mmCIF file of C-alpha atoms in Angstrom:
data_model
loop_
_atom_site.group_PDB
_atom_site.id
_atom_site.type_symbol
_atom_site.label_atom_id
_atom_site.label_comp_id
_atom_site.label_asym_id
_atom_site.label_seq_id
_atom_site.Cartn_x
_atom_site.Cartn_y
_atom_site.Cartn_z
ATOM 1 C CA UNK A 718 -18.761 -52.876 -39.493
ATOM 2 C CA UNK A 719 -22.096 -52.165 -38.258
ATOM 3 C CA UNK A 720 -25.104 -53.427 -40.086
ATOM 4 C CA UNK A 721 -26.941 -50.094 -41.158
ATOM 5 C CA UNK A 722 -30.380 -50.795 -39.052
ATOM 6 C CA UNK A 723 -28.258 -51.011 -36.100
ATOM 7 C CA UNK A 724 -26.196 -48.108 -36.635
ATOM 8 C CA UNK A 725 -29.430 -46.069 -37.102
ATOM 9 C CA UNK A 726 -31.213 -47.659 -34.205
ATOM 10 C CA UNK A 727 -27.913 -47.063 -31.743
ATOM 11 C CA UNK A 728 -27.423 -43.164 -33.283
ATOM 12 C CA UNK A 729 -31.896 -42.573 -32.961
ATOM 13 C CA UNK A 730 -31.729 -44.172 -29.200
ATOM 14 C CA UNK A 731 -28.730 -42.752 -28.263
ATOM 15 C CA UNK A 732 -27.109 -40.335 -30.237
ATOM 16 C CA UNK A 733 -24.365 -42.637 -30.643
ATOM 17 C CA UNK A 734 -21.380 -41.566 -33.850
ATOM 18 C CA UNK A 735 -19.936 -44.450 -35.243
ATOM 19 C CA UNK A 736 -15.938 -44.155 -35.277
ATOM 20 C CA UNK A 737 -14.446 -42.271 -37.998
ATOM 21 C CA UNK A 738 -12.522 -44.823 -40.394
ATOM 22 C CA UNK A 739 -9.215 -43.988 -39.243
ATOM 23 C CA UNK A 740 -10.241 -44.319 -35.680
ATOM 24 C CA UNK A 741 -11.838 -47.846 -36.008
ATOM 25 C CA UNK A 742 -8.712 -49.138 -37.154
ATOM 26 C CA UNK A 743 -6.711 -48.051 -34.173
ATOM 27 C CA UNK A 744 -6.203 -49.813 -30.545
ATOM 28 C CA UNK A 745 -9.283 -49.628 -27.993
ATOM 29 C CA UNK A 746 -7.910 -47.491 -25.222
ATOM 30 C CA UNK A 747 -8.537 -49.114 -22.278
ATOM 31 C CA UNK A 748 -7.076 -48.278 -19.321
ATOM 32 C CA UNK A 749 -3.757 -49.293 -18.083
ATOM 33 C CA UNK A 750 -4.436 -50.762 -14.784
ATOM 34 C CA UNK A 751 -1.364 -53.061 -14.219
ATOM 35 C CA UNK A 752 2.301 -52.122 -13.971
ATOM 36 C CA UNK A 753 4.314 -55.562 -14.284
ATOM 37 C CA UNK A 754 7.888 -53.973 -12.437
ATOM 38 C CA UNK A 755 5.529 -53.999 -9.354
ATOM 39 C CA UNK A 756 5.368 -57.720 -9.056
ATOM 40 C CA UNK A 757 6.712 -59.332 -6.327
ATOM 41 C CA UNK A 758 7.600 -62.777 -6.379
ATOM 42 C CA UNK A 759 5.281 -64.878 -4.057
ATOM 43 C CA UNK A 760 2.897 -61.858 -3.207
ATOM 44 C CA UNK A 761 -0.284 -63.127 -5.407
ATOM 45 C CA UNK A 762 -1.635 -59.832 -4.739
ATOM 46 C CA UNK A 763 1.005 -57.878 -7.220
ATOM 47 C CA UNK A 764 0.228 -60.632 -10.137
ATOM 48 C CA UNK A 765 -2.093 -59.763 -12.909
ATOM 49 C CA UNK A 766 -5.842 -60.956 -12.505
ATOM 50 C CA UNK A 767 -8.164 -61.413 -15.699
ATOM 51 C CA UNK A 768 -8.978 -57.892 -16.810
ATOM 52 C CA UNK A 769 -5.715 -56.528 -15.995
ATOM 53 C CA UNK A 770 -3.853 -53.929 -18.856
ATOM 54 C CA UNK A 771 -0.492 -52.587 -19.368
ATOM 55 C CA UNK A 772 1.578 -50.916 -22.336
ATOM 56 C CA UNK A 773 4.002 -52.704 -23.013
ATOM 57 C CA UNK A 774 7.824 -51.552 -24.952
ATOM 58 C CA UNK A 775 6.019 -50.902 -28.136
ATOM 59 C CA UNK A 776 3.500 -49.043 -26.903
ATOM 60 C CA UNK A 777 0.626 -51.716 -27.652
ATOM 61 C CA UNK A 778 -1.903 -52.215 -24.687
ATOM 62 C CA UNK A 779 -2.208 -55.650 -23.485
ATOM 63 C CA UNK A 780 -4.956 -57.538 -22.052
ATOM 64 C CA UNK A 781 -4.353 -60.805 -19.408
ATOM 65 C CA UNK A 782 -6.607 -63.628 -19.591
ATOM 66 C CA UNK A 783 -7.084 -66.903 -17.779
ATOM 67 C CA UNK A 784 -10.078 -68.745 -19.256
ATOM 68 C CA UNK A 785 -12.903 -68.721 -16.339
ATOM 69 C CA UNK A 786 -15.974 -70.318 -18.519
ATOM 70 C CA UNK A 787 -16.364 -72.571 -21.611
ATOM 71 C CA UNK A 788 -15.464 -75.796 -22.276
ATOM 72 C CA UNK A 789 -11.965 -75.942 -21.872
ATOM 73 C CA UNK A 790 -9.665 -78.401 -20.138
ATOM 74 C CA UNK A 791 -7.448 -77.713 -17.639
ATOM 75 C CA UNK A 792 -4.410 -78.055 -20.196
ATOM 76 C CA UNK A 793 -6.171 -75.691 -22.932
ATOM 77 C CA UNK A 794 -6.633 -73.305 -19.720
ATOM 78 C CA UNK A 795 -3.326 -73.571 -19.083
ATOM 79 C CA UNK A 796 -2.355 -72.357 -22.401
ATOM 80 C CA UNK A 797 -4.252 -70.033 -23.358
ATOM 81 C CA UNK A 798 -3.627 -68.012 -20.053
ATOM 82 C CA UNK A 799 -1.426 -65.044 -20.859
ATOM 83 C CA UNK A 800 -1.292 -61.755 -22.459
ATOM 84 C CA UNK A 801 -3.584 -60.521 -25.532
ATOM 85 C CA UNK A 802 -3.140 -57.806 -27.557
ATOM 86 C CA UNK A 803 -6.209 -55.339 -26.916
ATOM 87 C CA UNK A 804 -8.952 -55.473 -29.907
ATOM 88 C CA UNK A 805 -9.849 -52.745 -32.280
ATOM 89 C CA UNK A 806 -11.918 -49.835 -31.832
ATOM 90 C CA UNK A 807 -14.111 -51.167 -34.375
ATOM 91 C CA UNK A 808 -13.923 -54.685 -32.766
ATOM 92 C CA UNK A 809 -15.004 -53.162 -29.433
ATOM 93 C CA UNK A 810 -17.943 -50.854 -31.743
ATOM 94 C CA UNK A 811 -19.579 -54.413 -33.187
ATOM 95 C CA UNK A 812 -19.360 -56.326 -30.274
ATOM 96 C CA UNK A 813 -21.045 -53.534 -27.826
ATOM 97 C CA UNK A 814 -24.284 -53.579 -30.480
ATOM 98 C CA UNK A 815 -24.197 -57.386 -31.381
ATOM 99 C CA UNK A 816 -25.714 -60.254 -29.833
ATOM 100 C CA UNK A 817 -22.284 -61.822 -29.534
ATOM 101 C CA UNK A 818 -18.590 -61.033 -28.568
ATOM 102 C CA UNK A 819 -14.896 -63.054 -28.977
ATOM 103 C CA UNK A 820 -12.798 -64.237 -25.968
ATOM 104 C CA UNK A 821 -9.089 -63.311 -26.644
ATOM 105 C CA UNK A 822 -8.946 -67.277 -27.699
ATOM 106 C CA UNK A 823 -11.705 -66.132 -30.617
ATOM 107 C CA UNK A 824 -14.147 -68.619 -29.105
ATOM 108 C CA UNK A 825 -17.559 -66.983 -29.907
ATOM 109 C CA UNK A 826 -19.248 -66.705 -26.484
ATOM 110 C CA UNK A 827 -22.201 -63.744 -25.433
ATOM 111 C CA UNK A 828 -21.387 -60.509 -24.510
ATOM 112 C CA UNK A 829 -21.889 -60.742 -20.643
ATOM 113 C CA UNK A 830 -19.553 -63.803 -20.490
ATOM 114 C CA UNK A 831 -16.835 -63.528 -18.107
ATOM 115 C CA UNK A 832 -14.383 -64.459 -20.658
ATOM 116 C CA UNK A 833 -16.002 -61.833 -23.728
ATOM 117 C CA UNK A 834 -13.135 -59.061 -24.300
ATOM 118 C CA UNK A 835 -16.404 -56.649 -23.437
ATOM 119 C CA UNK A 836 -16.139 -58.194 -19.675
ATOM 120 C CA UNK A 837 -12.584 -58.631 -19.627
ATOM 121 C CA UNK A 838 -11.598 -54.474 -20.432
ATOM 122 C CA UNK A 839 -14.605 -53.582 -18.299
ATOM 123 C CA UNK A 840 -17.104 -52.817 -20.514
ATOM 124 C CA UNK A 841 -19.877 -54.684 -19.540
#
């Protein structure tokens, strides 16, 4: 949720509307930019890349991540790298006007990193 100065600030600047209830609740719909029956084995170029997004079975869009920043070893790189489930619309909302933004490993990091779920889907 918004703090209220902000929400003002974003809707006077910008004419920005704040997602409905019901719609903050639901998945960000970023788009699908991966289809995993195209991989080939060996052929890099067919594997996902940070950033890439598929629906899977159930319908839920999912987010690949390999860890580029941060303090991590190359173990806790190593297993963290995989597939996230994409954030909330209202996730997506706070982070955009905050000074700060979550990694799909919930480390805190700033917006602009290359790891934040805003770089990851594109967004910034």
């Amino acid at each position: 949720m918004l703090h209220p100065t902000t929400e003002a600030i974003a809707k006077a600047l910008t004419g920005y509307v704040l997602f409905s209830e019901e719609d903050a609740t639901e998945q960000f719909q970023a788009d699908c930019n991966f289809e995993p029956k195209l991989v080939k084995l060996g052929d890099l170029s067919t594997y996902p890349r940070n950033g890439s997004v598929y629906k899977d079975k159930h319908g839920i869009l999912q987010c690949y991540w390999k860890p580029q920043g941060g303090n991590y070893t190359q173990e806790e790189k190593d297993s963290l790298q995989g597939w996230y489930e994409v954030p909330s619309n209202e996730d997506i909302e706070e982070w955009s006007f905050d000074s700060f933004c979550f990694t799909p490993g919930d480390d805190e990091v700033e917006p602009d990193h290359p790891d934040s779920w805003l770089s990851l889907l594109g967004l910034i």
